[in-house]
mmCIF file of C-alpha atoms and ligand atoms in Angstrom:
data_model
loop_
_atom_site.group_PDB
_atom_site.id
_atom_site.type_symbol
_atom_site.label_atom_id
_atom_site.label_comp_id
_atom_site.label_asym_id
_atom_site.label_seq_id
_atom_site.Cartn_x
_atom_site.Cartn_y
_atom_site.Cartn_z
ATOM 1 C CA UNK A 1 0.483 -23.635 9.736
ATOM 2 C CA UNK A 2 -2.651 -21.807 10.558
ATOM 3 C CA UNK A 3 -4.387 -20.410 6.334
ATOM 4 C CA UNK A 4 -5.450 -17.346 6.528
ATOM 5 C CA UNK A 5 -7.870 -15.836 3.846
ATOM 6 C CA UNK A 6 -7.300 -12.145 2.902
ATOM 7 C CA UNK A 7 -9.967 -11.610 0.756
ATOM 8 C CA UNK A 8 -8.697 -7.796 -0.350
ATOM 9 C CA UNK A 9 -5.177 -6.091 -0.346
ATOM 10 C CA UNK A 10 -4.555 -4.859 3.360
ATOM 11 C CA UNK A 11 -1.439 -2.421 4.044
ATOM 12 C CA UNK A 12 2.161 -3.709 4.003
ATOM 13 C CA UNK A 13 2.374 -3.659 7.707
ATOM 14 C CA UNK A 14 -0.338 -6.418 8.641
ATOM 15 C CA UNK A 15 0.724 -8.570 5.066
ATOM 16 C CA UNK A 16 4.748 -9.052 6.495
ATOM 17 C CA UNK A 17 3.453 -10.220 9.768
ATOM 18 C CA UNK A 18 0.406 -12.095 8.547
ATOM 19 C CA UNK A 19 3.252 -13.854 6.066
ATOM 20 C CA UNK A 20 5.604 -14.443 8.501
ATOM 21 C CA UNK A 21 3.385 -16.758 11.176
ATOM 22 C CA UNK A 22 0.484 -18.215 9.094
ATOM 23 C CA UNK A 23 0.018 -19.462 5.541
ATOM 24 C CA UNK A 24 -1.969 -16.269 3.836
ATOM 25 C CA UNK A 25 -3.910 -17.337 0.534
ATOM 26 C CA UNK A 26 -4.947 -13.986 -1.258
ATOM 27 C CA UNK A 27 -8.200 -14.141 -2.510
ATOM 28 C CA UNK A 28 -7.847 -10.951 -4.406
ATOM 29 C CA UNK A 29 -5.002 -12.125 -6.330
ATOM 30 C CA UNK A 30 -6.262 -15.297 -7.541
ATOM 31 C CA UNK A 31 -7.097 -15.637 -11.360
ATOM 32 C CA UNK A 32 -10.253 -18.114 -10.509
ATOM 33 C CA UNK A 33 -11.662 -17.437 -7.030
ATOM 34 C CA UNK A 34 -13.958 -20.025 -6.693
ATOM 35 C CA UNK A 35 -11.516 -22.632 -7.520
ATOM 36 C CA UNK A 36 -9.432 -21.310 -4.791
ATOM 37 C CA UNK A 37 -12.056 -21.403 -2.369
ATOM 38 C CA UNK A 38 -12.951 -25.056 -3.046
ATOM 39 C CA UNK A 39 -9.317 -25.945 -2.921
ATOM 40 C CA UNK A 40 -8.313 -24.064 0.500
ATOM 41 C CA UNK A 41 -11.889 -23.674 1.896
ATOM 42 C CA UNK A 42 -11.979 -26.203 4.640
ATOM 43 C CA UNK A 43 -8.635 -25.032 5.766
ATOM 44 C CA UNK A 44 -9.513 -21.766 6.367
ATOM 45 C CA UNK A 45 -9.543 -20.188 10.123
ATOM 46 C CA UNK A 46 -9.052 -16.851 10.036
ATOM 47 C CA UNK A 47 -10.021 -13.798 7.311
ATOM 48 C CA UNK A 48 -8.399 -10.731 7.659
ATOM 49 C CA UNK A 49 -10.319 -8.272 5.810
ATOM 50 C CA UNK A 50 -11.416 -4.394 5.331
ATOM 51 C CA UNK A 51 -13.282 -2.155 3.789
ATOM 52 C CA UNK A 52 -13.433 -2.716 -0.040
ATOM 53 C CA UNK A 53 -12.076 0.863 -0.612
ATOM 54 C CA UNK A 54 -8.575 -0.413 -0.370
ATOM 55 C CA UNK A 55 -9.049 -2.297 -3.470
ATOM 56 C CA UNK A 56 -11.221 -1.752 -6.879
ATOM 57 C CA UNK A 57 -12.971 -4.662 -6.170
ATOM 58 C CA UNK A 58 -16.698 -4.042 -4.882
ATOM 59 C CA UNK A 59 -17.240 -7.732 -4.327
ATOM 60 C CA UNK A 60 -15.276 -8.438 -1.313
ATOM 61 C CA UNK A 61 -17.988 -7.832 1.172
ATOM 62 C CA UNK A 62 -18.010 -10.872 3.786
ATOM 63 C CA UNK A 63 -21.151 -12.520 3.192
ATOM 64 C CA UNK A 64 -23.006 -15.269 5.251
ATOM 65 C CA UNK A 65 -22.772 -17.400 1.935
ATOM 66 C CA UNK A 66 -18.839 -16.688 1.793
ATOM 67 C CA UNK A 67 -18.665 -17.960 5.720
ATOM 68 C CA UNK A 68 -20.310 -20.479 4.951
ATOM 69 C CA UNK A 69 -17.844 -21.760 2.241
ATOM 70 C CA UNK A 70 -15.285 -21.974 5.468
ATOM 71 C CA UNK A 71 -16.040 -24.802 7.744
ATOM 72 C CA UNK A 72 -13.660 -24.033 10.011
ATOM 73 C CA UNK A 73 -13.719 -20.395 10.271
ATOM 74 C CA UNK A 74 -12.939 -19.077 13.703
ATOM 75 C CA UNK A 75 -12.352 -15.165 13.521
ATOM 76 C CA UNK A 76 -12.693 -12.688 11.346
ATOM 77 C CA UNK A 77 -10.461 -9.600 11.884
ATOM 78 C CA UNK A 78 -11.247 -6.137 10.364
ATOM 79 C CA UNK A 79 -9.046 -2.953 9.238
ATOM 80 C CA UNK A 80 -11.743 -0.310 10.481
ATOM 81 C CA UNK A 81 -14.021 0.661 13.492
ATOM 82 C CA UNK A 82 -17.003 0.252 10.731
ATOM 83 C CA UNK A 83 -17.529 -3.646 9.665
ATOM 84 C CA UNK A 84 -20.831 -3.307 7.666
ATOM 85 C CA UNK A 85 -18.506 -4.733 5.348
ATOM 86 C CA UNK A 86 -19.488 -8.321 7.457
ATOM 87 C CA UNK A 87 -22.295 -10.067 8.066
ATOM 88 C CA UNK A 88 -21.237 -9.899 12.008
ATOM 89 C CA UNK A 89 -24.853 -11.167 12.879
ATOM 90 C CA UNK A 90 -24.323 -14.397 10.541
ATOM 91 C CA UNK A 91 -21.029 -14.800 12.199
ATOM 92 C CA UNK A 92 -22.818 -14.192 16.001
ATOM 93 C CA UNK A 93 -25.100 -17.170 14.930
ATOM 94 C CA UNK A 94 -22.601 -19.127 14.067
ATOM 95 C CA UNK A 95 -19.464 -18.998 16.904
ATOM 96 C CA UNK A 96 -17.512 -16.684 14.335
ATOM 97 C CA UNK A 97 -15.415 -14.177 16.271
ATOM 98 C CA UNK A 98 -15.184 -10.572 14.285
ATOM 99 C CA UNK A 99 -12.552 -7.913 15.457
ATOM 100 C CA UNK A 100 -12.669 -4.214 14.300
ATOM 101 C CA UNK A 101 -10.183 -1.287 14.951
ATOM 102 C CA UNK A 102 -11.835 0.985 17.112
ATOM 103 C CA UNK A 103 -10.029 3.951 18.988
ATOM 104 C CA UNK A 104 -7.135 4.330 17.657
ATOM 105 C CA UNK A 105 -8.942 6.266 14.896
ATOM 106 C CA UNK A 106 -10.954 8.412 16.497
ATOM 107 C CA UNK A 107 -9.390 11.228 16.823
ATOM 108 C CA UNK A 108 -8.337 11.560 13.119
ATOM 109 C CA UNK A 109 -11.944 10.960 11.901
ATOM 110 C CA UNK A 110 -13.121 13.333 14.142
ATOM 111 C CA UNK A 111 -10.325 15.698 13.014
ATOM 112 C CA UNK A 112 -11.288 14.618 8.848
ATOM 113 C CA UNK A 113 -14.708 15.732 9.901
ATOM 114 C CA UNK A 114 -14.163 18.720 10.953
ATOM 115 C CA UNK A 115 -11.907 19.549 7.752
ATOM 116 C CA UNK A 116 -14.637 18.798 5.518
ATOM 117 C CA UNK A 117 -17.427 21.382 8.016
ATOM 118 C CA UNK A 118 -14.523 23.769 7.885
ATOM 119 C CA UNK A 119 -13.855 23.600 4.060
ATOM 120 C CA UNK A 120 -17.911 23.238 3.411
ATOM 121 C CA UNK A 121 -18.247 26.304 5.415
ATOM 122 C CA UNK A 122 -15.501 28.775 4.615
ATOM 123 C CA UNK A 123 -15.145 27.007 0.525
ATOM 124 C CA UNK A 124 -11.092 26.676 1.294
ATOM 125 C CA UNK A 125 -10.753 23.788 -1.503
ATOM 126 C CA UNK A 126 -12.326 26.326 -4.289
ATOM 127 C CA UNK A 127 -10.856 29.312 -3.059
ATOM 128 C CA UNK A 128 -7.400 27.477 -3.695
ATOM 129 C CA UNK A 129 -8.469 26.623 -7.095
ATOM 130 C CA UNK A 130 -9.497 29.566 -7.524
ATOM 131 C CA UNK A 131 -6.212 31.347 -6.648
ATOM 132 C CA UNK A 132 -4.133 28.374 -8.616
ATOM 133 C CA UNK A 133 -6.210 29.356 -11.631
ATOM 134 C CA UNK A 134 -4.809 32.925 -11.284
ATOM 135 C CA UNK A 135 -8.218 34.659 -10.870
ATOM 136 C CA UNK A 136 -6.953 36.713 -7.356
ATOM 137 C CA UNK A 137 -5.513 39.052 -10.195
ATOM 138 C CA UNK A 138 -8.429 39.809 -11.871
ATOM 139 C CA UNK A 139 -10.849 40.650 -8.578
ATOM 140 C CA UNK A 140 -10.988 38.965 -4.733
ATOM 141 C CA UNK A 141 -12.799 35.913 -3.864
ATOM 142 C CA UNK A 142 -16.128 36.228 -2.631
ATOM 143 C CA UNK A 143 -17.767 36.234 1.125
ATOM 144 C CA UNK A 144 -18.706 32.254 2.084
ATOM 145 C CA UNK A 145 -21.276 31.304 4.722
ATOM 146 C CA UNK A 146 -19.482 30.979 8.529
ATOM 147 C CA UNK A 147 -19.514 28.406 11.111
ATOM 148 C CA UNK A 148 -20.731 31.680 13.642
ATOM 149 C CA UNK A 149 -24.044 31.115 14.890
ATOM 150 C CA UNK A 150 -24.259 27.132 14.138
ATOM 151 C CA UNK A 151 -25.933 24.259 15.379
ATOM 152 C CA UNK A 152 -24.687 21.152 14.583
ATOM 153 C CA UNK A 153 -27.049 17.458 14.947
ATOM 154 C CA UNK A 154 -24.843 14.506 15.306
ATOM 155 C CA UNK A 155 -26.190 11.709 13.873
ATOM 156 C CA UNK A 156 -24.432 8.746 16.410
ATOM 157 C CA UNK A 157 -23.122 10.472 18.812
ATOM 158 C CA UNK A 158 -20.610 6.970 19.399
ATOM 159 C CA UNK A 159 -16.360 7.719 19.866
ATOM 160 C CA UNK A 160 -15.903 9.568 17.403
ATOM 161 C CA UNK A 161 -19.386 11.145 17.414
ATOM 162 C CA UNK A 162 -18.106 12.539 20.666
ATOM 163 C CA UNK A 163 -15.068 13.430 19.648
ATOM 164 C CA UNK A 164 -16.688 16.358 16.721
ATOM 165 C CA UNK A 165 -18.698 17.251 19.596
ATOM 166 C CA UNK A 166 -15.873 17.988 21.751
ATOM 167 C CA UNK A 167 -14.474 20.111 18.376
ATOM 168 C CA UNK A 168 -17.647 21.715 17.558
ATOM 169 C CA UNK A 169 -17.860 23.364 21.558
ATOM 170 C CA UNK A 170 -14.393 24.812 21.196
ATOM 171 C CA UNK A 171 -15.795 26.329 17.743
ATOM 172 C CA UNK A 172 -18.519 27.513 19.651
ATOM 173 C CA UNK A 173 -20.855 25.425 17.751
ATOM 174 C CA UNK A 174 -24.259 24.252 19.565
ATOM 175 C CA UNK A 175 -24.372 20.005 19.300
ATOM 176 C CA UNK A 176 -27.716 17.925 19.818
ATOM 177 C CA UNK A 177 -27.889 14.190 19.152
ATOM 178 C CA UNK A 178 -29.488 11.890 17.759
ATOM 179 C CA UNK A 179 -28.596 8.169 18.400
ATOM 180 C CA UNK A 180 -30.945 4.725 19.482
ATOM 181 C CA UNK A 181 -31.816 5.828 22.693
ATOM 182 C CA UNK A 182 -30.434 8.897 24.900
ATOM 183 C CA UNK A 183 -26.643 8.382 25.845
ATOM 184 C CA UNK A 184 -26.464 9.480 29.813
ATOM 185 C CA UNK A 185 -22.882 10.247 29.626
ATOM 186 C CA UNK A 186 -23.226 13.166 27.760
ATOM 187 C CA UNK A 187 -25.161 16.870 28.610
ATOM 188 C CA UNK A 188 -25.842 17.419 24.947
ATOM 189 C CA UNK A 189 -29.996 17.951 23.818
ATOM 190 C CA UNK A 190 -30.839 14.541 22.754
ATOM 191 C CA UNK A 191 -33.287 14.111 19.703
ATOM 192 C CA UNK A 192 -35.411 10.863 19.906
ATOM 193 C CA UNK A 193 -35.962 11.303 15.993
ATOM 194 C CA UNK A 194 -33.711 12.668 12.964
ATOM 195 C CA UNK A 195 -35.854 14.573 11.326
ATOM 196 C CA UNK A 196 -36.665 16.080 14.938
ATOM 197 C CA UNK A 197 -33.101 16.797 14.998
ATOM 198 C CA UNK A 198 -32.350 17.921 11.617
ATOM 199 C CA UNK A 199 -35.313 20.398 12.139
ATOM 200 C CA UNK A 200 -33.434 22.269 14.521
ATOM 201 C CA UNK A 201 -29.845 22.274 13.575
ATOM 202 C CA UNK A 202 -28.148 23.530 10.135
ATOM 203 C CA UNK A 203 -25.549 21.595 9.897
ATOM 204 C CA UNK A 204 -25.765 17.276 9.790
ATOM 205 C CA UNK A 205 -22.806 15.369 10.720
ATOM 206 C CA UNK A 206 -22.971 11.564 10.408
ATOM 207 C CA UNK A 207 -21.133 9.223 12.311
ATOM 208 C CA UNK A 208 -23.389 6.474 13.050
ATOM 209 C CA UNK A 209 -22.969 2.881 11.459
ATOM 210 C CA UNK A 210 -23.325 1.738 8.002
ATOM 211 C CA UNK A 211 -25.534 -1.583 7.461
ATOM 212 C CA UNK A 212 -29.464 -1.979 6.389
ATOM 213 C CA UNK A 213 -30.637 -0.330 9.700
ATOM 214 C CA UNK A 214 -29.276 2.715 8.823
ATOM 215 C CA UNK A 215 -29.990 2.392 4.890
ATOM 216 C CA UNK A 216 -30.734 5.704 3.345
ATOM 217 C CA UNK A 217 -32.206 7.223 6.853
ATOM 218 C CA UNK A 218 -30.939 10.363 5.522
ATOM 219 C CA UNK A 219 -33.838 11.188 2.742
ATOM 220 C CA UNK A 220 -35.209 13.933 1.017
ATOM 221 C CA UNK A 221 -37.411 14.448 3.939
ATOM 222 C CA UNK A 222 -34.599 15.028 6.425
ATOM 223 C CA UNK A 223 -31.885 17.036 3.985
ATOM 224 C CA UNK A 224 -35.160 19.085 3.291
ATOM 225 C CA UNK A 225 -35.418 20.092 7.243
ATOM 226 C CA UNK A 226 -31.967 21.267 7.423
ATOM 227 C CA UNK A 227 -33.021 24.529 5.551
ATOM 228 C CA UNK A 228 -31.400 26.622 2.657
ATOM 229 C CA UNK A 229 -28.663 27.591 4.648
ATOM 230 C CA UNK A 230 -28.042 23.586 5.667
ATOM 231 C CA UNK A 231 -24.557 21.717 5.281
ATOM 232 C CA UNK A 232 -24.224 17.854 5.214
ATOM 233 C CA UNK A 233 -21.374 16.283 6.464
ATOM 234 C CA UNK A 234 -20.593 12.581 5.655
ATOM 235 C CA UNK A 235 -17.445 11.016 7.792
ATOM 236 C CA UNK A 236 -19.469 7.543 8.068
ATOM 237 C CA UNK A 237 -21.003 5.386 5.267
ATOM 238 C CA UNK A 238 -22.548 6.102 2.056
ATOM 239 C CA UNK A 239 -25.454 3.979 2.514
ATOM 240 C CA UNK A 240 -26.938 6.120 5.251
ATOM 241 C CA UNK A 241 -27.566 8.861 2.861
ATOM 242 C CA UNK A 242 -29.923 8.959 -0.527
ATOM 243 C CA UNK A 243 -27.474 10.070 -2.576
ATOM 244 C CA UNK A 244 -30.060 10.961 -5.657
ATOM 245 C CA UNK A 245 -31.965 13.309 -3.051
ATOM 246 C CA UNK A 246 -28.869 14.911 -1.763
ATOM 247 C CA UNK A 247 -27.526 15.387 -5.632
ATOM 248 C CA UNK A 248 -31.345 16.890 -6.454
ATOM 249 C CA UNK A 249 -31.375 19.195 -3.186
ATOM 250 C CA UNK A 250 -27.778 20.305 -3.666
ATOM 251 C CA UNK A 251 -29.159 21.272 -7.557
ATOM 252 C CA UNK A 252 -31.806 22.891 -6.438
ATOM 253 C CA UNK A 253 -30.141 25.081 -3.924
ATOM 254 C CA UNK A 254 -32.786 23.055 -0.757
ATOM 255 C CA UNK A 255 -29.259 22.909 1.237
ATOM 256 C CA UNK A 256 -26.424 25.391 0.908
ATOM 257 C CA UNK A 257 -23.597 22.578 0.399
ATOM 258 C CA UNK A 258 -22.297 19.209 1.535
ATOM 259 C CA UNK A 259 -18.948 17.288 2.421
ATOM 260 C CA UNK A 260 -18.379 13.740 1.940
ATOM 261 C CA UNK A 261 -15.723 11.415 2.757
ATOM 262 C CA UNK A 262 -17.770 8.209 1.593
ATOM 263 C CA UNK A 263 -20.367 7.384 -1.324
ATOM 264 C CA UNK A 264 -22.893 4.847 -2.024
ATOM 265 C CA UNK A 265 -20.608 3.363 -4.918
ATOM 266 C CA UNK A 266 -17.031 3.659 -4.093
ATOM 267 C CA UNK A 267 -14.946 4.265 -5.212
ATOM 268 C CA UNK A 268 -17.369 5.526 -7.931
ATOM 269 C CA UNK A 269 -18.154 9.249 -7.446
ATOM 270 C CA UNK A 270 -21.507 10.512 -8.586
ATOM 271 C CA UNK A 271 -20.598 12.881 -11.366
ATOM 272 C CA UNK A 272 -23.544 15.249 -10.634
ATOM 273 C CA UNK A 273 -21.504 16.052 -7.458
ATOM 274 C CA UNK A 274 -18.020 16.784 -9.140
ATOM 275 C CA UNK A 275 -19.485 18.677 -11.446
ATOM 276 C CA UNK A 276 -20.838 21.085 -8.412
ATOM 277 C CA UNK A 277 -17.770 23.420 -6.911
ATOM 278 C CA UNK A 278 -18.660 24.109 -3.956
ATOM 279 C CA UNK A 279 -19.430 20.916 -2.946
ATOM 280 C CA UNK A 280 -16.235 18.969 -0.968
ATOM 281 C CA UNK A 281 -15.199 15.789 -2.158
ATOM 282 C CA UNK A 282 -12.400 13.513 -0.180
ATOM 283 C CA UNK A 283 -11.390 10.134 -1.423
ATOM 284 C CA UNK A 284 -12.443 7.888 2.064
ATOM 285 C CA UNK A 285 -9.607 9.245 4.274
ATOM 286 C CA UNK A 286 -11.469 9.652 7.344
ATOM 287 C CA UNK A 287 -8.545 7.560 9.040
ATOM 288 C CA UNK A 288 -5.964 7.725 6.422
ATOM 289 C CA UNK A 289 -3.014 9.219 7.959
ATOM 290 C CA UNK A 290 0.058 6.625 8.647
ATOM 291 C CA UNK A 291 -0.117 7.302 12.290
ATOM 292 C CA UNK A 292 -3.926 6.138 12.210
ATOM 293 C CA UNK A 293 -3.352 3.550 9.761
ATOM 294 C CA UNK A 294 -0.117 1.530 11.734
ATOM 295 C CA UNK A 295 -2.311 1.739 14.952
ATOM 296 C CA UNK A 296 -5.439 0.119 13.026
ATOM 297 C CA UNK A 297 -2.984 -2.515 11.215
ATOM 298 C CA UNK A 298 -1.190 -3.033 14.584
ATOM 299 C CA UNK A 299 -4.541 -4.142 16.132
ATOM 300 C CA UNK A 300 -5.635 -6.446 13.534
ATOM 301 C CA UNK A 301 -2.348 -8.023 13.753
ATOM 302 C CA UNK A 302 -2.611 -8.401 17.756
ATOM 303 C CA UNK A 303 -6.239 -10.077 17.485
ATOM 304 C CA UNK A 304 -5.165 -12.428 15.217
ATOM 305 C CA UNK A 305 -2.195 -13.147 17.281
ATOM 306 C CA UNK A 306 -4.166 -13.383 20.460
ATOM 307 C CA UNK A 307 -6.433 -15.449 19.047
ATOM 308 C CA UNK A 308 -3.302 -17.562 17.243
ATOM 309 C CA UNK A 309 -2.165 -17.945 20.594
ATOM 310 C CA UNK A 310 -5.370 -19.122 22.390
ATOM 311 C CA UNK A 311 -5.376 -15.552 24.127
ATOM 312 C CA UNK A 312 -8.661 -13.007 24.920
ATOM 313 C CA UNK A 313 -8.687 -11.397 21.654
ATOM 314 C CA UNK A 314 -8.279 -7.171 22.229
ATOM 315 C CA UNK A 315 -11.341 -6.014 19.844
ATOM 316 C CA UNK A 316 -14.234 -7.787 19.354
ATOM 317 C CA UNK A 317 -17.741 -6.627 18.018
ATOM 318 C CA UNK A 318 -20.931 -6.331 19.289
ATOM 319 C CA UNK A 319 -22.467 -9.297 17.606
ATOM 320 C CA UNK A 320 -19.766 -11.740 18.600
ATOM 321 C CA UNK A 321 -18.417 -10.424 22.406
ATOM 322 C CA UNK A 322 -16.722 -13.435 23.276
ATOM 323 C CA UNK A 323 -12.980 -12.764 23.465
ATOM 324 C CA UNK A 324 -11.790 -16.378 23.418
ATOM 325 C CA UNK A 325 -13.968 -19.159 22.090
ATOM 326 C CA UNK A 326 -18.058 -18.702 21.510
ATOM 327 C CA UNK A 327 -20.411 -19.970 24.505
ATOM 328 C CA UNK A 328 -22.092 -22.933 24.224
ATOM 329 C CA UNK A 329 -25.389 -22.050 23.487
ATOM 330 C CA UNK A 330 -23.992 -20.206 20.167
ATOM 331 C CA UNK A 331 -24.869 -22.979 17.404
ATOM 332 C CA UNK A 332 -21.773 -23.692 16.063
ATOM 333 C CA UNK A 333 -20.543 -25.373 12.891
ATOM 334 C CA UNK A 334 -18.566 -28.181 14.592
ATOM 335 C CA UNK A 335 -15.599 -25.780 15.962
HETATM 336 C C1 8YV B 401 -10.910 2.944 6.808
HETATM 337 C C2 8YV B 401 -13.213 3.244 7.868
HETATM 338 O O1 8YV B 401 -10.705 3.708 5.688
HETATM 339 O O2 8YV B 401 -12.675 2.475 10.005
HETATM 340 C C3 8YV B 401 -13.527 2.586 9.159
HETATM 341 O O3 8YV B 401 -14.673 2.152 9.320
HETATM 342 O O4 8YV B 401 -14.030 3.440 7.040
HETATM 343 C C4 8YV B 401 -11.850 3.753 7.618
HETATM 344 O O5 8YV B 401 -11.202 4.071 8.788
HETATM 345 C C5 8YV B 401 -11.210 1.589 6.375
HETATM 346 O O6 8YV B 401 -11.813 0.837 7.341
HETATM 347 C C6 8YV B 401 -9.973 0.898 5.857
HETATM 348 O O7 8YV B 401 -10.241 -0.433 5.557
#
């Protein structure tokens, strides 16, 4: 039987059929993980892995140095369209195959995103405290900012970049871009810098990877240029934005508000930004509806079963596009 490594807890759905065709060894579950590594390393083919925000546990990253521990790793499959999670350039070196789930969550990211502009906008989340609290007795809730008027910067205008743009023109919301180079499929103004971009819109979406190219691009500098009247909105990773700058400029009143989905430290919530109210915070549920969730679970259950079966697998990443096994010229570890 094929072992399997799942490294963190991954939904019901992909654990039954994972457990009913290979022999799954839960890292997450065992009391001394390096002793279960030495004892099942070298059987190892296949992780099946995701984000750590399933799980409490902010160590189960993918590392080069973890690969490395299994000899006879072949793929890798991830539960999200985001795998910064894996070192997918180690595994490109060395004839790993990743997978990641993208498409079928597009539309419910893009949908998330707009949910937090709307609430960041309009203050919907407060205004419902506000009501549960019982203060619409004592007065009415005041005026909020609007979406009227708006421009909106995309930073990575990718699938589901594209698919808040398509939301934002039926809102009547302007969109530029900004992504690596100019994307020819698209009629929206295209930015060849951030700042540029964040210069001439008021309200920042992020959607673009996670990973160190992308490390804290959003800096003072940047959240500065979107103005007093600026709104950043966070559907992507954490570690694109400096978190202390956005907590200072938030203080000092440099943007109007913000919306996050995703942290630096998750699941570990600055508590400068609960302590702000009209700030909106969401728990990493860009995708987390159950109709998003089975489709993403379905896929990482299909690569590994294409790949089981010596099939194309459905998914793979950028770093690793072989759908079978690597090309020759990829150095690999004896596979
Ligand atoms: C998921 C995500 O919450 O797809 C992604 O990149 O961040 C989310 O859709 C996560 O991947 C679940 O593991």
């Amino acid at each position: 039987m094929i072992s399997v490594l799942m490294p963190a807890p991954l939904p019901p759905l992909i654990q039954d059929a994972l457990d009913a065709r290979f022999q799954v060894h839960r890292l997450y579950a065992a009391p001394d993980r390096d002793a279960m590594l030495r004892h099942i390393g070298a059987d190892v083919r296949a992780v099946a892995t995701g984000v750590p925000i399933l799980t409490q546990d902010v160590s189960a990253p993918l590392t080069g140095a973890l690969m490395s521990a299994l000899p006879a790793l072949e793929i890798v499959a991830n539960l999200g369209v985001g795998y910064d999670n894996i070192d997918a350039a180690w595994a490109g070196a060395n004839g790993v195959i990743v997978t990641n789930t993208p498409d079928v969550l597009t539309e419910e990211t893009a949908d998330t995103a707009f949910g937090l502009l709307l609430n960041a906008v309009r203050q919907f989340a407060r205004a419902e405290r506000w009501l549960r609290k019982g203060q619409w007795l004592e007065g009415q809730f005041e005026p909020t900012a609007s979406l009227r008027e708006r421009t909106m910067g995309i930073l990575g205008l990718g699938r589901i970049g594209k698919a808040i743009a398509r939301r934002a023109e039926a809102f009547g919301v302007k969109v530029l871009y900004h992504n690596r180079k100019p994307d020819p499929s698209v009629g929206y103004h295209y930015c060849s810098s951030l700042l540029e971009m964040a210069r001439l819109c008021d309200i920042l979406m992020i959607a673009a990877p996670g990973g160190p190219q992308t490390h804290n691009i959003v800096n003072r500098e940047v959240i500065d240029a979107l103005g007093s009247d600026g709104i950043l909105v966070n559907i992507a990773r954490g570690s694109l934005v400096d978190e202390s700058a956005l907590i200072d400029a938030l203080r000092e009143k440099r943007i109007l508000t913000a919306a996050l989905d995703v942290y630096a430290h998750e699941p570990r919530v600055p508590l400068e930004l609960i302590a702000m109210d009209h700030v909106v915070l969401l728990p990493h549920v860009g995708s987390a509806s159950h109709h998003a969730r089975d489709a993403m679970s379905q896929l990482v259950i299909d690569n590994l079963f294409a790949w089981a079966d010596g099939n194309d697998v459905l998914t793979p990443v950028a770093e690793t596009p072989w759908r079978r096994s690597p090309p020759r010229n990829v150095s690999s570890r004896g596979l």
